Coordinates of C-alpha atoms in Angstrom, one line a residue:
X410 CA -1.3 41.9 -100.8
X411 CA -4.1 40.5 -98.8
X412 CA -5.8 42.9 -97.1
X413 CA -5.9 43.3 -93.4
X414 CA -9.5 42.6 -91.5
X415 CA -10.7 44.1 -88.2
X416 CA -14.1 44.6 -86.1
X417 CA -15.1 48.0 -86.4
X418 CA -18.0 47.8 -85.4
X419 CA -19.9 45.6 -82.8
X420 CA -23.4 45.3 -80.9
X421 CA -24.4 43.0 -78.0
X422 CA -27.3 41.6 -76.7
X423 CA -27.1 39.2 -73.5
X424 CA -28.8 38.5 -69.9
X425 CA -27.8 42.0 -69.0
X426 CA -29.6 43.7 -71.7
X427 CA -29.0 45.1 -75.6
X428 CA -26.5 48.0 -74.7
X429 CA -22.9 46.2 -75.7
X430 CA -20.9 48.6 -73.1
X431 CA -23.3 47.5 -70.4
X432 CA -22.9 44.1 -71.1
X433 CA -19.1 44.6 -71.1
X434 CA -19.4 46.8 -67.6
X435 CA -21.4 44.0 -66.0
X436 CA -18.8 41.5 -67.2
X437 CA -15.7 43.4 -66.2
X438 CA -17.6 44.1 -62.5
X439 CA -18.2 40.5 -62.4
X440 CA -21.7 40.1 -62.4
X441 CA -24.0 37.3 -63.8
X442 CA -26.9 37.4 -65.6
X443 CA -27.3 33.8 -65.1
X444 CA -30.6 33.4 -63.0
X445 CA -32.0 30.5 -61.7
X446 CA -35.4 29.3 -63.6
X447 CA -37.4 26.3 -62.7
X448 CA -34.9 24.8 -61.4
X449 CA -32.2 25.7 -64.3
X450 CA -29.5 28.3 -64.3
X451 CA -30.0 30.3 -67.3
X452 CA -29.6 33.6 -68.6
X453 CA -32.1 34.7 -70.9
X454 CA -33.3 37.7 -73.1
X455 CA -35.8 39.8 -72.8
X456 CA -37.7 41.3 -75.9
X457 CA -38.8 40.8 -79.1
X458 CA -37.0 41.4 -82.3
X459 CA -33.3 41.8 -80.4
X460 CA -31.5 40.6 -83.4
X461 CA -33.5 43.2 -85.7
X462 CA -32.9 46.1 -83.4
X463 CA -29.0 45.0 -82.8
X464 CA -28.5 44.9 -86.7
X465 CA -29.9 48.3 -87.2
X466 CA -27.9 49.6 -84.3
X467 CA -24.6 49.0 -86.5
X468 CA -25.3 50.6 -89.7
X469 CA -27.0 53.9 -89.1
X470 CA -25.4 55.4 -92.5
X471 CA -25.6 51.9 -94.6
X472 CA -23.1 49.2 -95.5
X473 CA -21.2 49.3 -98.9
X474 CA -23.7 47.2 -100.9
X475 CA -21.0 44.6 -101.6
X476 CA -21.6 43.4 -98.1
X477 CA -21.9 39.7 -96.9
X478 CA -23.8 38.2 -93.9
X479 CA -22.4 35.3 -92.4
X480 CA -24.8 33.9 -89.5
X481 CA -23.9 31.1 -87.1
X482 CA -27.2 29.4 -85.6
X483 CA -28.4 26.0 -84.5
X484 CA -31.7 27.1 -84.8
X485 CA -32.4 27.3 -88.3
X486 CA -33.5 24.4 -88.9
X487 CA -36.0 23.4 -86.3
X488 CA -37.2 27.1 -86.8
X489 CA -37.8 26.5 -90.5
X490 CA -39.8 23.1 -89.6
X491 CA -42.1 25.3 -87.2
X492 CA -43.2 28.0 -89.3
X493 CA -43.6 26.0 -92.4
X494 CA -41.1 28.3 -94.5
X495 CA -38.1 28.3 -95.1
X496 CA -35.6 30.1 -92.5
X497 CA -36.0 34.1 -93.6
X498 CA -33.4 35.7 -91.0
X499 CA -30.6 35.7 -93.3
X500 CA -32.6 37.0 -96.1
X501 CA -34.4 39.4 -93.4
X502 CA -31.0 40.6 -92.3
X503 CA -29.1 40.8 -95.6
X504 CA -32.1 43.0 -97.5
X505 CA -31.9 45.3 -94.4
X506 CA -28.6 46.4 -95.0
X507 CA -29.0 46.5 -98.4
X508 CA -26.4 43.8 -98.8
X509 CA -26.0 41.9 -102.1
X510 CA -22.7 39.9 -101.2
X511 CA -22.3 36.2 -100.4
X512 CA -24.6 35.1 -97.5
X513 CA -24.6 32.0 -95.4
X514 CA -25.6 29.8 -92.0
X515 CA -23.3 28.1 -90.2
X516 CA -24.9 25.2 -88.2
X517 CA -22.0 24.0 -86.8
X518 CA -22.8 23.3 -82.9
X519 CA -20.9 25.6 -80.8
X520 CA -18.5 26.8 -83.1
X521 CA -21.0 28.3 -85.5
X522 CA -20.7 31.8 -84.6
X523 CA -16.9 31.2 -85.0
X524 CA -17.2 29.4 -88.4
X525 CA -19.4 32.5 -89.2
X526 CA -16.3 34.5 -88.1
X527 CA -14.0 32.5 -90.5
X528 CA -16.0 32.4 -93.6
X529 CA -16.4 36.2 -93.4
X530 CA -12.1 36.6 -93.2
X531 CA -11.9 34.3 -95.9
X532 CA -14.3 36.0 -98.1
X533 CA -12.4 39.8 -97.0
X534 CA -9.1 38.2 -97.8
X535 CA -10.5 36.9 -101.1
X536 CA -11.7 40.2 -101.8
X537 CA -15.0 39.4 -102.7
X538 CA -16.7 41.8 -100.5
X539 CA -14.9 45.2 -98.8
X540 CA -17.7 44.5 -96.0
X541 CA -19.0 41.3 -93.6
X542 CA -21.7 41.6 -91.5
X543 CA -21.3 38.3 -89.4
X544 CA -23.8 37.8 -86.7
X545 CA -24.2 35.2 -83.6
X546 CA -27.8 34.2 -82.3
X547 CA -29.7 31.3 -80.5
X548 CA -32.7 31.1 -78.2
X549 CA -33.0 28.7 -75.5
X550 CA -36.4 26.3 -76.9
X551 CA -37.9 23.4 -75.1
X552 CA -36.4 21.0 -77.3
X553 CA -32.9 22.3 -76.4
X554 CA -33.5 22.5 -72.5
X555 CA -34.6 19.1 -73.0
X556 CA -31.8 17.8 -74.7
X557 CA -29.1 19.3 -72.3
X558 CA -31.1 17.8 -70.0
X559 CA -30.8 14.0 -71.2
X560 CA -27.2 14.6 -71.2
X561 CA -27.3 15.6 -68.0
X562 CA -24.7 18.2 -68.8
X563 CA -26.8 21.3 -66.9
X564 CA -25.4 22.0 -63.9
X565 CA -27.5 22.6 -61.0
X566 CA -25.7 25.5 -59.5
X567 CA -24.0 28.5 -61.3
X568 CA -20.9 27.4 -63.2
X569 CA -17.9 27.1 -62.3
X570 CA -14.8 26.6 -65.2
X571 CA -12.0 25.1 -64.7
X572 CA -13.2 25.2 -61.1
X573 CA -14.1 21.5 -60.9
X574 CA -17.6 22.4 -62.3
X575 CA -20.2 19.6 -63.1
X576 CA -21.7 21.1 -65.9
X577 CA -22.9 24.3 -68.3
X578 CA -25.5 27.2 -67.7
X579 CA -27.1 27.8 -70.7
X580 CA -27.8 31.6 -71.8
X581 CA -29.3 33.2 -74.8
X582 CA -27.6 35.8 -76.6
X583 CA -26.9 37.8 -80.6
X584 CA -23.7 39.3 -81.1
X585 CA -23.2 41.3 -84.1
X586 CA -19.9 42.3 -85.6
X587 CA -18.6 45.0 -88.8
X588 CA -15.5 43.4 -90.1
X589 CA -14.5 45.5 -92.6
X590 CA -10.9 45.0 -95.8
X591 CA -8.6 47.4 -95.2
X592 CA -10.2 49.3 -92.4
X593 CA -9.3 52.7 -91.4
X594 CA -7.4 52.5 -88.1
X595 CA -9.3 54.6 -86.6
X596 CA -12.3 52.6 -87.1
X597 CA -10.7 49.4 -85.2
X598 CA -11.7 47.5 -82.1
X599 CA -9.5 44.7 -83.3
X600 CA -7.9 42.8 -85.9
X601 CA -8.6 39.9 -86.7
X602 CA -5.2 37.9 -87.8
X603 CA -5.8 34.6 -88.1
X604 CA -7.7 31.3 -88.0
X605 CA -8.0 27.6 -87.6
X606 CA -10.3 25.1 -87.9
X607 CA -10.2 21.4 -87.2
X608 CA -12.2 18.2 -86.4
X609 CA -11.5 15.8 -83.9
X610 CA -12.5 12.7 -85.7
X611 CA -13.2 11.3 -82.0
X612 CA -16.4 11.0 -80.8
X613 CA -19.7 13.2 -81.6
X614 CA -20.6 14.6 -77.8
X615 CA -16.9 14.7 -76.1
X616 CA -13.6 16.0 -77.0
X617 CA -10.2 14.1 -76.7
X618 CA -8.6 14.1 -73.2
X619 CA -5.9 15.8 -74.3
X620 CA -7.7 18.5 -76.6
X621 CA -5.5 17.7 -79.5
X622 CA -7.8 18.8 -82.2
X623 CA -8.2 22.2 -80.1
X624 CA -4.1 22.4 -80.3
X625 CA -3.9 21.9 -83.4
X626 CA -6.6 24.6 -84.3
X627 CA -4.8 27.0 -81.6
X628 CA -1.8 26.2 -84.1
X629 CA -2.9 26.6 -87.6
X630 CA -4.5 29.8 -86.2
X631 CA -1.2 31.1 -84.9
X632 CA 0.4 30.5 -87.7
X633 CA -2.4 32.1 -90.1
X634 CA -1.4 35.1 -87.9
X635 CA 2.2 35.2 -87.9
X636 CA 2.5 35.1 -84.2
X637 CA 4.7 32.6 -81.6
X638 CA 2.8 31.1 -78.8
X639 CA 4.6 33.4 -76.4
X640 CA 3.5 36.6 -77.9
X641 CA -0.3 35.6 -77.0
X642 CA -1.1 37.8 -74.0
X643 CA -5.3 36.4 -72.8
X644 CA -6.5 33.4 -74.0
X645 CA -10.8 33.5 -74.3
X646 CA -11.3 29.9 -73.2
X647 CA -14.7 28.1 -74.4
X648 CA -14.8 27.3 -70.6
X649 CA -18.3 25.7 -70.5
X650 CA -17.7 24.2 -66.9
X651 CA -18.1 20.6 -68.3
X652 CA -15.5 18.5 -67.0
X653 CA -14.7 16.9 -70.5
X654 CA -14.0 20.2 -72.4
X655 CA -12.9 22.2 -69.5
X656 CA -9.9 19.1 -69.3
X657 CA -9.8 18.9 -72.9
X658 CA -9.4 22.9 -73.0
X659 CA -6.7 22.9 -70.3
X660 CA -4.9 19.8 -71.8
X661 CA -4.4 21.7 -75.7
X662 CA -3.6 24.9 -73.9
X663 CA -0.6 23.4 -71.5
X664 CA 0.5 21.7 -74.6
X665 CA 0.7 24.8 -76.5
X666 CA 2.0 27.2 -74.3
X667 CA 4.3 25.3 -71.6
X668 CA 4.7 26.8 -68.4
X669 CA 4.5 30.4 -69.5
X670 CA 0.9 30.2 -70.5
X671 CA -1.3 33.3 -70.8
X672 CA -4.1 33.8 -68.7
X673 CA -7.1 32.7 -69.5
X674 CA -10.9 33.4 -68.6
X675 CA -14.4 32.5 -69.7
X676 CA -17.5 34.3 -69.5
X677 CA -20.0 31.9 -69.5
X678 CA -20.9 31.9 -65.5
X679 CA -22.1 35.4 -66.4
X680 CA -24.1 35.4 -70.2
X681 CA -24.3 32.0 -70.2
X682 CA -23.0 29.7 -72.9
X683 CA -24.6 31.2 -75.7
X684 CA -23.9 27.6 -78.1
X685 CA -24.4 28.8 -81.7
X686 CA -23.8 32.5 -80.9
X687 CA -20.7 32.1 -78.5
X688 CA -18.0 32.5 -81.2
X689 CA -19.6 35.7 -82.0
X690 CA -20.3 37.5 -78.3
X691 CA -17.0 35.7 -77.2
X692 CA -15.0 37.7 -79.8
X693 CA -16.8 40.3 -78.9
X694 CA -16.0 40.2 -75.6
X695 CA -12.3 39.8 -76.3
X696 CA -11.9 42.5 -78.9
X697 CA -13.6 44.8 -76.2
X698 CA -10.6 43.5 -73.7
X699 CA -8.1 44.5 -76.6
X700 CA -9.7 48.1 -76.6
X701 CA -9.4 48.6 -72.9
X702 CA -6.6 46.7 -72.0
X703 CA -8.2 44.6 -69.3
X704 CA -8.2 40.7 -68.5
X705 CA -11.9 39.6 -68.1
X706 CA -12.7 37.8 -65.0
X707 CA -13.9 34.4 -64.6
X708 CA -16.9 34.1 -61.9
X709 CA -17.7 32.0 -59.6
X710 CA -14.1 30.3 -59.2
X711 CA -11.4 30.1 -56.7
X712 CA -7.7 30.3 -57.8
X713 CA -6.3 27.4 -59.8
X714 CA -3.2 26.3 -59.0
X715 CA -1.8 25.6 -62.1
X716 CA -3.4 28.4 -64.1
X717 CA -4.0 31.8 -64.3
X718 CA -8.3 31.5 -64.6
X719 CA -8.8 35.2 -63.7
X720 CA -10.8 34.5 -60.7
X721 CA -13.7 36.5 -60.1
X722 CA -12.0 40.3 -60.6
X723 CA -11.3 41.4 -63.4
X724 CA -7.3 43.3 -63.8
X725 CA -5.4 45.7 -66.2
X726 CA -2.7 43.4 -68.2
X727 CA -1.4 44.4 -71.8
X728 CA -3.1 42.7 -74.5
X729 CA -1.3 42.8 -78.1
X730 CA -2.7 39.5 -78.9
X731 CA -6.2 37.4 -77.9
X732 CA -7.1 33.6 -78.6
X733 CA -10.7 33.3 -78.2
X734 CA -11.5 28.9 -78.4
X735 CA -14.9 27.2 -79.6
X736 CA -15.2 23.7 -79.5
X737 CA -18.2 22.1 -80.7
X738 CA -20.5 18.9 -81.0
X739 CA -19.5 16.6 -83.7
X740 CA -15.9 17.6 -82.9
X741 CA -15.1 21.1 -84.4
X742 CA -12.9 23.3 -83.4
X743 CA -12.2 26.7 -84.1
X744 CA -9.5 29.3 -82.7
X745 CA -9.7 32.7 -83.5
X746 CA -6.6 35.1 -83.0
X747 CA -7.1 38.8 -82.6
X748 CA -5.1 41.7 -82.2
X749 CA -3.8 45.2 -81.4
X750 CA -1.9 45.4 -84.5
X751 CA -2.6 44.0 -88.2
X752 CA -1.1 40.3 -89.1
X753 CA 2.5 40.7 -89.9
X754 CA 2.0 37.6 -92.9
X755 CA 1.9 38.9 -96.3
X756 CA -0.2 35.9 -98.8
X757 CA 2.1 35.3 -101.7
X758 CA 0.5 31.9 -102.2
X759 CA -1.3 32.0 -106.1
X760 CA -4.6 30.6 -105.5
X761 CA -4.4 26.8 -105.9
X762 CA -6.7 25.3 -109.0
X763 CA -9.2 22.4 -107.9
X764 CA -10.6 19.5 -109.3
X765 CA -13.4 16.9 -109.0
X766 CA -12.0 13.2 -108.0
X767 CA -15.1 11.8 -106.6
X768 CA -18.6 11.4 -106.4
X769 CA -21.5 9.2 -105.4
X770 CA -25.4 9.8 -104.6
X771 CA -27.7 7.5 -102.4
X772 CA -31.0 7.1 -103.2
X773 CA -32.8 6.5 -100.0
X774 CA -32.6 5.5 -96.3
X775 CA -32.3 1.8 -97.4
X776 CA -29.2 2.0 -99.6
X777 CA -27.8 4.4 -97.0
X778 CA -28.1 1.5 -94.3
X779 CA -26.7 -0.9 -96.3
X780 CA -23.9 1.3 -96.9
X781 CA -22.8 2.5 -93.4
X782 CA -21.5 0.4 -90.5
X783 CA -24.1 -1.6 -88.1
X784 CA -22.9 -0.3 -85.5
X785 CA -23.8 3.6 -86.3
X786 CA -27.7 2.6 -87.5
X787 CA -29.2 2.9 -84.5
X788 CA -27.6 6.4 -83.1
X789 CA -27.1 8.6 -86.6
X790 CA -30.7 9.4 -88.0
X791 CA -31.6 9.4 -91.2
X792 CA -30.2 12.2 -92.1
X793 CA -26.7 10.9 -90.7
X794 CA -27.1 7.8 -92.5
X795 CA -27.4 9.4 -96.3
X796 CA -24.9 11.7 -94.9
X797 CA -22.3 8.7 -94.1
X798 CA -23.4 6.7 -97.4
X799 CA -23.2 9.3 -99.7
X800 CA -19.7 11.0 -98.5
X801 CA -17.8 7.4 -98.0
X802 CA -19.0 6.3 -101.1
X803 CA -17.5 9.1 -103.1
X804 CA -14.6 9.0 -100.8
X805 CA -14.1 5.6 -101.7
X806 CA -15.1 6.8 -105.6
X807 CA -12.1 9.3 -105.7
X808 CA -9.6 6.7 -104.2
X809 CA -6.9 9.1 -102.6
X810 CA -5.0 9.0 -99.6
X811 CA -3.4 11.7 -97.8
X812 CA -2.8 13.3 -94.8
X813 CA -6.2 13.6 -92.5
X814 CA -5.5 17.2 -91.3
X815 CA -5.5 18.2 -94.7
X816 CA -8.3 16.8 -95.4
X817 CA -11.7 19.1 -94.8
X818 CA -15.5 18.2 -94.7
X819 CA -18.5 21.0 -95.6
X820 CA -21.7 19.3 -94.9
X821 CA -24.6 21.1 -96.8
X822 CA -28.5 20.3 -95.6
X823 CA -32.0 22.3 -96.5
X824 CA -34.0 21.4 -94.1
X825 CA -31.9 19.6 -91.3
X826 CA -32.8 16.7 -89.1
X827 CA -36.4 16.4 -89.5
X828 CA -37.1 13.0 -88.0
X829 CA -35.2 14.4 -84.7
X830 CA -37.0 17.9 -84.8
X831 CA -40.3 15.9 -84.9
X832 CA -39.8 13.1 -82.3
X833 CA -38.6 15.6 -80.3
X834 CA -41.6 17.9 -80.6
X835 CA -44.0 15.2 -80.6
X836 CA -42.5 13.7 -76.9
X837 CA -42.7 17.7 -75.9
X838 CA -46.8 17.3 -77.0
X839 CA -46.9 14.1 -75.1
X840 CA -45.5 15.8 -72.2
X841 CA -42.6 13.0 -71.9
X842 CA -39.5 14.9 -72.6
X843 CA -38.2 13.1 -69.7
X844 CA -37.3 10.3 -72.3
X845 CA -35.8 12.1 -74.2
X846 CA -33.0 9.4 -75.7
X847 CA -29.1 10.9 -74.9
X848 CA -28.4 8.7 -77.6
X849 CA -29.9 9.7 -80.7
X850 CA -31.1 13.8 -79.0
X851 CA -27.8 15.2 -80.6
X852 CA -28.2 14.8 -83.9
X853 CA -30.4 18.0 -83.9
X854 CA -27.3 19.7 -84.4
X855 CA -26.4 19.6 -87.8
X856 CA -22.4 19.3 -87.2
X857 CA -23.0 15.7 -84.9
X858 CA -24.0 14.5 -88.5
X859 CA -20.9 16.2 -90.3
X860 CA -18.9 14.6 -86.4
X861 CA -20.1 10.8 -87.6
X862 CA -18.7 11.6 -91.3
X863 CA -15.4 12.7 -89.8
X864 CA -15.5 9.9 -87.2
X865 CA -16.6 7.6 -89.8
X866 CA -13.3 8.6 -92.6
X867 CA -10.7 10.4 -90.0
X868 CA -11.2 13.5 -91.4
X869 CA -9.1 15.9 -89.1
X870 CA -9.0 19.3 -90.8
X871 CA -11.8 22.0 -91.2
X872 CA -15.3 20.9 -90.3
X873 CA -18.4 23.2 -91.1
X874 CA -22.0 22.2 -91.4
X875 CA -23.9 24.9 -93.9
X876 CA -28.2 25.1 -93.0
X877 CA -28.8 27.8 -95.5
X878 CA -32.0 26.3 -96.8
X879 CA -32.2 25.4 -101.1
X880 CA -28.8 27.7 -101.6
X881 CA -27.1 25.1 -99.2
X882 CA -25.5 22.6 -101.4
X883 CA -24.2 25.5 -104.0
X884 CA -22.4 27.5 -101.1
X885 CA -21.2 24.6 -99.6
X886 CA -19.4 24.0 -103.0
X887 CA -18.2 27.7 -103.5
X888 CA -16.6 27.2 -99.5
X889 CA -15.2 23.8 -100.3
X890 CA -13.6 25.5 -103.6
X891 CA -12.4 27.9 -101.7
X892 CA -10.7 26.3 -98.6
X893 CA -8.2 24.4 -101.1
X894 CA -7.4 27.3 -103.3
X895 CA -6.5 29.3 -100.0
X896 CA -4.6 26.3 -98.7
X897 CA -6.9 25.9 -96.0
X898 CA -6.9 21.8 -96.7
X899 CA -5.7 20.1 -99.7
X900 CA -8.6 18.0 -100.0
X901 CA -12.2 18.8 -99.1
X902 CA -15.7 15.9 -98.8
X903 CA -18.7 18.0 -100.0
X904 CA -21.6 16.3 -98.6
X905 CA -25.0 17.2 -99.4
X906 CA -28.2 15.6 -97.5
X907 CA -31.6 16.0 -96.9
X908 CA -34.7 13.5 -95.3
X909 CA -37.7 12.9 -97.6
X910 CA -35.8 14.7 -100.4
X911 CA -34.0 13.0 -103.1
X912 CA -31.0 11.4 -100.9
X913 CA -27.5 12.6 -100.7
X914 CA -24.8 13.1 -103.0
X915 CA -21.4 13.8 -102.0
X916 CA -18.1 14.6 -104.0
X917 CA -14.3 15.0 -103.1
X918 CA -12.5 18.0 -104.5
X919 CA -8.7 18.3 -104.5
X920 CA -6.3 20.9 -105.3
X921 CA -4.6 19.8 -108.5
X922 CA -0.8 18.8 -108.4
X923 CA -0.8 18.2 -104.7
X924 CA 1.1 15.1 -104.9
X925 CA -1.6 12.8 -103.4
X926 CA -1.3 9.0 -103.6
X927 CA -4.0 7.2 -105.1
X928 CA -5.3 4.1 -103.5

């Protein structure tokens, strides 16, 4: 039997301090820790070493030395190009705990902390660990400020989602969960039941109208749980008070539930929206409502007429079952279903074996050019370009069609976008961030270059970008290997690239005996 998976244990830190039960006081009362700052609504952190002090705070008696860290970032890259080294913090974090089990960073935009999330069930399910530490984190940097910025995607005033809000407050935050196989009950805040994952395959900076990669996310994760739309009792919305995803959001939501919908709240008017670490405080936040059994407000907002927002108070409401949503740049998705209860789905699926069928490596940023359509030269990078050249050239090596929300993409980079990182820095030196280009500012994200390969091939089912330095490429594998053999997609695009390094290289694995027509 697979085992069940819960949060045990958990640790906040947030623009209302490092204390996780004063954070979930001040969010419960209503508050904001969203301040205005030259000119900027932000919430921000104070102190050094947060992340340090939070991971200590979980494990006063140690982990089981099986343990895995799973960390979803944006920053580890650009941090990696500034201190000359590669990124230590998952090696920092795993060798204080004393945890030898499988490690990784998630880069994945705004649904990196909820990747994090997914990797680490996968891996408890799989048994390959009794233990997964999987932690949420990202500072607010000049670069990033400055980006947001170009979009003009910051609003000037608090936030206000699904309020008719014209844009995001940005916040900095870490969230740390213990999920733990088999937990004793205890032990539990929540349990986690299920997952999905999805790409858009639409456009790198703004979700579908309708949200329909969100739905069908919201769906696979509801059926990885075992539960019916109408058992969901609070819905965790991503609610970043753009009007693209908060439409999007509302759009895959109505679709999903009909007229009977849960409530649904965000709390990014009060921490902020925390990008890389949302997935990680948001579940946080909602396990925290499953513990208490209380519906957590959304500020700032005036009743909706169509939808139950939570405005501004906060209310006792039963709470079996939580959705928390993450939607991300590049087009990833990710739903999360928690719970009161373990999932009532037993895995009797044998694992499924997996093959190579494809593969293709680009030399340079000239072959990659000649490679890729014109019309993506002048936005993607070079990173996106080997990215592009490299993964359609080995999806047009392994010559197999099937459906495009079975098919998956892991992206895999060292040392990220390094051209971006340094134009970036090098307009912050000429003091001209002002000109900061909307066009081509994204592709610091490492999933935006993963978003152009989905684009690029329609390639609708899991999306994660891996920026876990040399070890990248070989977990990227390992993950790819082990969404088929779960039946998380029946084919997965491996792409591995890297700027002033030797290319990209890309393969396609399927699941042997799939049935898959061949081109």
């Amino acid at each position: 039997m697979t085992p069940d998976v819960a949060i045990t244990r958990l640790a906040l830190a947030t623009g209302f301090g490092t204390d996780a039960e004063e954070t979930w006081r001040q969010v419960m009362a209503g508050a904001s820790a969203v301040r205005s700052t030259d000119g900027t609504y932000v919430s921000k952190i104070d102190g050094p070493d947060v992340l340090a002090s939070l991971v200590s705070s979980i494990a006063p008696d140690g982990l089981p030395p099986d343990t895995g860290v799973a960390i979803g970032t944006n920053g580890a890259p650009e941090a990696a190009w500034l201190s000359g080294k590669p990124y230590a913090v998952l090696d920092d974090v795993a060798d204080s705990l004393g945890a030898h089990g499988p490690r990784v960073v998630f880069g994945t935009g705004c649904v990196a902390g909820t990747n994090a999330l997914c990797y680490a069930v996968d891996v408890l399910r799989a048994r390959l660990a009794r233990t997964m530490v999987v932690i949420g984190v990202e500072t607010l940097t000049v670069t990033t400020m400055a980006t947001f910025r170009s979009w003009k995607a910051l609003d000037p005033a608090p936030s206000r989602p699904y309020g008719g809000s014209g844009g995001v407050n940005l916040g900095e935050g870490a969230a740390v969960l213990v999920l733990e196989a088999d937990p004793k009950a205890e032990d539990v805040v929540a349990y986690v039941n299920g997952y999905g994952l999805t790409s858009d395959a639409f456009h790198v900076t703004a979700p579908p109208r309708d949200g329909e990669g969100l739905l069908r996310a919201l769906r696979i994760a509801l059926r990885d749980a075992g539960i019916a739309p109408s058992e969901v009792d609070y819905v965790n919305g991503h609610g970043t008070g753009t009007p693209a995803n908060d439409t999007a959001e509302l759009a895959a939501m109505r679709a999903a539930f009909g007229p009977h919908a849960p409530p649904i709240s965000s709390s990014k008017p009060q921490v902020g929206h925390t990008l890389g670490a949302a997935g990680v405080v948001e579940a946080a936040l909602t396990a925290l409502a499953i513990r208490d059994q209380l519906l957590p407000p959304t500020a700032n907002v005036a009743p909706v007429s169509d939808w139950d927002v939570v405005p501004n108070h906060s209310r006792p409401a039963r709470i079996d079952v939580a959705v928390t949503n993450s939607l991300a740049f590049g087009g990833a998705n990710g739903v999360v279903v928690l719970g009161r209860r373990p999932r009532r789905v037993a895995d009797t699926h044998p694992a499924r074996a997996v093959e190579v069928c494809g593969s293709a490596r680009v030399a340079d940023l000239d072959a990659a050019l000649a490679l890729i359509p014109r019309a993506y030269a002048g936005r993607v990078g070079e990173l996106g370009a080997l990215a592009m050249a490299a993964g359609s050239a080995a999806w047009t090596d392994a010559g197999c069609t099937t459906d495009a929300e079975r098919v998956g993409l892991v992206f895999a980079t060292a040392a990220g976008p390094i051209g971006t990182i340094e134009e970036l820095f090098a307009l912050r030196d000429r003091d001209e961030l002002r000109l900061v280009s909307p066009v081509t500012a994204p592709n610091i994200v490492a999933s935006v270059t993963a978003g152009y390969v989905c684009q690029m091939l329609d390639i609708k089912g899991p999306l994660s970008a891996i920026t876990s330095g040399a070890d990248s490429a070989s977990i990227a594998d390992d993950y790819a290997h082990r969404l088929i053999a779960r039946g998380r997609a029946d084919v997965v695009l491996v792409v591995c690239a890297d700027e002033r390094a030797d290319g990209a290289r890309a393969h396609v694995l399927r699941a042997v005996g799939v049935g898959l027509q061949v081109n």
